[in-house]
Short mmCIF file of C-alpha atoms in Angstrom, two decimals:
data_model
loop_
_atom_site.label_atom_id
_atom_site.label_comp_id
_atom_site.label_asym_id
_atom_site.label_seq_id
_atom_site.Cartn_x
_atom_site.Cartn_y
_atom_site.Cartn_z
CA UNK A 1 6.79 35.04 11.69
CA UNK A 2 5.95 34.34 7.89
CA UNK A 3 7.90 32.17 6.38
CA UNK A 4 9.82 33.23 3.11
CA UNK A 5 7.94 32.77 -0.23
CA UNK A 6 10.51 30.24 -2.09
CA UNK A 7 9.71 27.91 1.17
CA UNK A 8 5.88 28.06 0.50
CA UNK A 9 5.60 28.47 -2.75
CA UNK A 10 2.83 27.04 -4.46
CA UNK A 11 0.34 26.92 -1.23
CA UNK A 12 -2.97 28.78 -0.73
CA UNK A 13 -2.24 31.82 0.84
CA UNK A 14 -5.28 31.28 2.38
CA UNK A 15 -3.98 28.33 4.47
CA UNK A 16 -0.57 30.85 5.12
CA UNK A 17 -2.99 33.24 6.42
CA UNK A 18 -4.68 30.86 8.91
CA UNK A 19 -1.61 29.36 10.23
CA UNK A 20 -0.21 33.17 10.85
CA UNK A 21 -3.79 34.33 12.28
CA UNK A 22 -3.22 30.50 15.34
CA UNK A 23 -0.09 31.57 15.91
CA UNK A 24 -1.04 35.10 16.57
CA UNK A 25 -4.10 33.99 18.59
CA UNK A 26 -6.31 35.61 16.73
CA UNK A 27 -9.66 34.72 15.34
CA UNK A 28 -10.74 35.18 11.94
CA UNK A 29 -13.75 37.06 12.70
CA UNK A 30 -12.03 39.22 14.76
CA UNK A 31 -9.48 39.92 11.94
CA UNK A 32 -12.18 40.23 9.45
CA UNK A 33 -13.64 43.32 11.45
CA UNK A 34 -10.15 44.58 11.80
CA UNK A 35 -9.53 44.80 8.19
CA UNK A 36 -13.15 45.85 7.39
CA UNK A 37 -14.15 42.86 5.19
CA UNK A 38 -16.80 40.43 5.97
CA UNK A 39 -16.48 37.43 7.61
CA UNK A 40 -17.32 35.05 4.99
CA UNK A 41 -14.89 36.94 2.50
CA UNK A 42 -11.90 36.29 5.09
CA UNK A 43 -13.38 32.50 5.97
CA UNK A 44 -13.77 31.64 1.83
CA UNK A 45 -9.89 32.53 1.92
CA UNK A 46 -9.20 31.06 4.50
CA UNK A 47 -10.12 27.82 3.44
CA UNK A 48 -8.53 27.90 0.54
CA UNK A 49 -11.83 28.78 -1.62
CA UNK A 50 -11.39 32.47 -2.30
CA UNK A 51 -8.38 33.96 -3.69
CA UNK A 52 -6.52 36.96 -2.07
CA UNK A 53 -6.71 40.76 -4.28
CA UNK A 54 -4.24 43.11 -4.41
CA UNK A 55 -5.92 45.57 -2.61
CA UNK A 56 -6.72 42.81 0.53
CA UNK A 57 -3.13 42.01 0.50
CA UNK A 58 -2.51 45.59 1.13
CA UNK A 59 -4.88 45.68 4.00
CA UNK A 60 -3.87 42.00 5.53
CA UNK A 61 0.17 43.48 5.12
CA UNK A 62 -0.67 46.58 6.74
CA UNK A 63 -2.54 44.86 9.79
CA UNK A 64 0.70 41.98 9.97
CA UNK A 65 2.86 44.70 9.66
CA UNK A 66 4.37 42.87 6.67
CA UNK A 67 5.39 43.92 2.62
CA UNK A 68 1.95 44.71 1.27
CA UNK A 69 2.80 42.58 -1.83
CA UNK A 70 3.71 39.23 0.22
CA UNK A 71 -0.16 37.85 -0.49
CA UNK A 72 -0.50 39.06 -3.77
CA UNK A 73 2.29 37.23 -4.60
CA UNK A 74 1.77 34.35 -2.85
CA UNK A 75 -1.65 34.34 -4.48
CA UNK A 76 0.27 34.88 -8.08
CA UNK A 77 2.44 31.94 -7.38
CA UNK A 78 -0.36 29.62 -6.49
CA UNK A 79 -2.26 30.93 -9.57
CA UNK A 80 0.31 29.94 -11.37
CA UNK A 81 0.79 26.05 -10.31
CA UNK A 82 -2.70 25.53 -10.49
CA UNK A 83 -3.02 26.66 -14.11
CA UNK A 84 0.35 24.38 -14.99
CA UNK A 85 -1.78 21.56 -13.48
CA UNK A 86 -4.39 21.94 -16.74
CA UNK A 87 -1.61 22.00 -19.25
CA UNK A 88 -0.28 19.10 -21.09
CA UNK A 89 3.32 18.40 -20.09
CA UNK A 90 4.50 16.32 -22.54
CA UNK A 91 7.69 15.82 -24.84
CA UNK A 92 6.77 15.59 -28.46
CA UNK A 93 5.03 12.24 -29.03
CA UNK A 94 6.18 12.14 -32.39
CA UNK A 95 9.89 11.45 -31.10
CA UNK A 96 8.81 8.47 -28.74
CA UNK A 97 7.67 5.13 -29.97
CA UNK A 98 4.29 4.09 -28.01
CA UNK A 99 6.00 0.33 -28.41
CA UNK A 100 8.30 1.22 -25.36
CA UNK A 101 5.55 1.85 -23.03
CA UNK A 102 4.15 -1.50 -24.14
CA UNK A 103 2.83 -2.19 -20.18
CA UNK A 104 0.98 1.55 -19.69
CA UNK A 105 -1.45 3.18 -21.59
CA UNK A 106 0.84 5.95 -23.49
CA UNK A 107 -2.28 8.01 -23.73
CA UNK A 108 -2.40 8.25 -20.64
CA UNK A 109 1.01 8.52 -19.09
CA UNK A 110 1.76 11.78 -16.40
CA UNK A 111 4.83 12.64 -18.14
CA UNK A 112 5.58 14.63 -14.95
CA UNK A 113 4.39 11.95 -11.76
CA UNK A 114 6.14 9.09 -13.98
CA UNK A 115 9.28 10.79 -14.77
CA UNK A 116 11.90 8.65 -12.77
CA UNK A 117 10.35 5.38 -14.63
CA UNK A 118 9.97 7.27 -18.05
CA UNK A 119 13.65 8.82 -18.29
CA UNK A 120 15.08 5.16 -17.35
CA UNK A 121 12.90 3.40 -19.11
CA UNK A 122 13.92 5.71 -22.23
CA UNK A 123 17.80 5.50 -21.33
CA UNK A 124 17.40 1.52 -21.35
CA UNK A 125 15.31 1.47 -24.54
CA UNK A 126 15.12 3.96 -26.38
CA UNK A 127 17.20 5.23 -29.30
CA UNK A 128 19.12 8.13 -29.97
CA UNK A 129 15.98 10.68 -30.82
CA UNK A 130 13.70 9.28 -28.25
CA UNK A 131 16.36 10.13 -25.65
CA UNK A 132 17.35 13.27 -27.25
CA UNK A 133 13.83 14.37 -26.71
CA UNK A 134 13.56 13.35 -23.42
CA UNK A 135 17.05 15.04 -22.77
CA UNK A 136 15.26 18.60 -24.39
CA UNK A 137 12.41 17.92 -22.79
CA UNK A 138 12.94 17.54 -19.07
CA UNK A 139 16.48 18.92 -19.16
CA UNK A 140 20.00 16.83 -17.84
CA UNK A 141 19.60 18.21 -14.27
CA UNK A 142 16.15 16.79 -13.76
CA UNK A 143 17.19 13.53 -15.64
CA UNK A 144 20.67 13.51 -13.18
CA UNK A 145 18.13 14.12 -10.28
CA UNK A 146 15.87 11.58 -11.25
CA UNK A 147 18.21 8.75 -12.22
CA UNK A 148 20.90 9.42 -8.33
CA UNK A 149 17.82 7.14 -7.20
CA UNK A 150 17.71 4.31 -9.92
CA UNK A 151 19.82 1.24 -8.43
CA UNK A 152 18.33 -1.19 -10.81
CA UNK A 153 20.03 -1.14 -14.22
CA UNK A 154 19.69 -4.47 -15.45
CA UNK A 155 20.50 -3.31 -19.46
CA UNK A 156 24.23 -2.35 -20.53
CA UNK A 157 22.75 0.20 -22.48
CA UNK A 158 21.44 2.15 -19.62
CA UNK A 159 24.66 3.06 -18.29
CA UNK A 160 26.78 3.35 -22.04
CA UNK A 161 23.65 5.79 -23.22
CA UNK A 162 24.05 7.86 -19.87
CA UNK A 163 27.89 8.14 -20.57
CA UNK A 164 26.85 8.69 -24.17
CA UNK A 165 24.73 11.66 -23.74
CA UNK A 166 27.10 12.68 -20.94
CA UNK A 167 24.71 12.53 -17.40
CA UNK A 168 26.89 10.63 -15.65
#
């Protein structure tokens, strides 16, 4: 059985395709034949190297006897992450003052990986537009998320600027 797209979203539905294909027992050449594609085609997918058309999806739903969009989309939503991967995520720079990042290269900082250490590192330091930027910029869910796993607020300020700006 397939699992349901918000469970796998973001995966090659290549690698979808090949766990579906084991548990069904059957081969990929076999299933290439089946569908009428070549081999290589369905291996390229597969392994994650080859993306998945809307007319293949068609053909790989009809043989699974599942929605003929389910690949497509699956293929849209991986699309997707992997073009969010080559954009900047970043809060305006302008707002933050490089002097708080003083043991990092702010150049270089993954505003995204680092988030945890940025948003408490910005609630200890920083001052009221700095935080208000990170506030607009990752949002006070994400920042509540983030910060339920800080247990080491050394600086008063941490906790009076999260009362302050209301996330805890």
């Amino acid at each position: 059985m397939l699992p349901e797209l918000h469970k796998i979203k973001g995966i090659h539905p290549g690698a979808i395709l090949k766990r579906e294909l084991k548990q069904r027992g059957v081969k990929s050449n076999e299933f290439a034949i089946t569908l009428g594609e070549h081999k290589q085609t369905i291996s390229a997918i597969l392994n994650g190297k080859r993306g998945i058309n809307a007319k293949l999806s068609i053909k790989i739903g009809k043989k699974l006897g599942i929605d003929d969009d389910y690949f497509m989309i699956l293929q849209a939503i991986y699309e997707v992450k992997e073009a969010t991967k080559a954009i900047p995520f970043t809060p305006n720079l302008e707002h933050i003052r490089k002097v708080l990042f003083w043991d990092t290269n702010f150049e270089e900082l993954d505003w995204n990986k680092n988030r945890k250490a940025i948003i408490k590192r910005i609630f200890e330091r920083g001052n009221d537009l700095e935080i208000k930027e990170i506030i607009s910029f990752y949002g006070k869910d994400t920042i509540r998320k983030e910060l339920e796993k800080v247990t080491n607020d050394f600086l008063p300020s941490f906790n009076e600027n999260l009362l302050k700006y209301n996330i805890r």
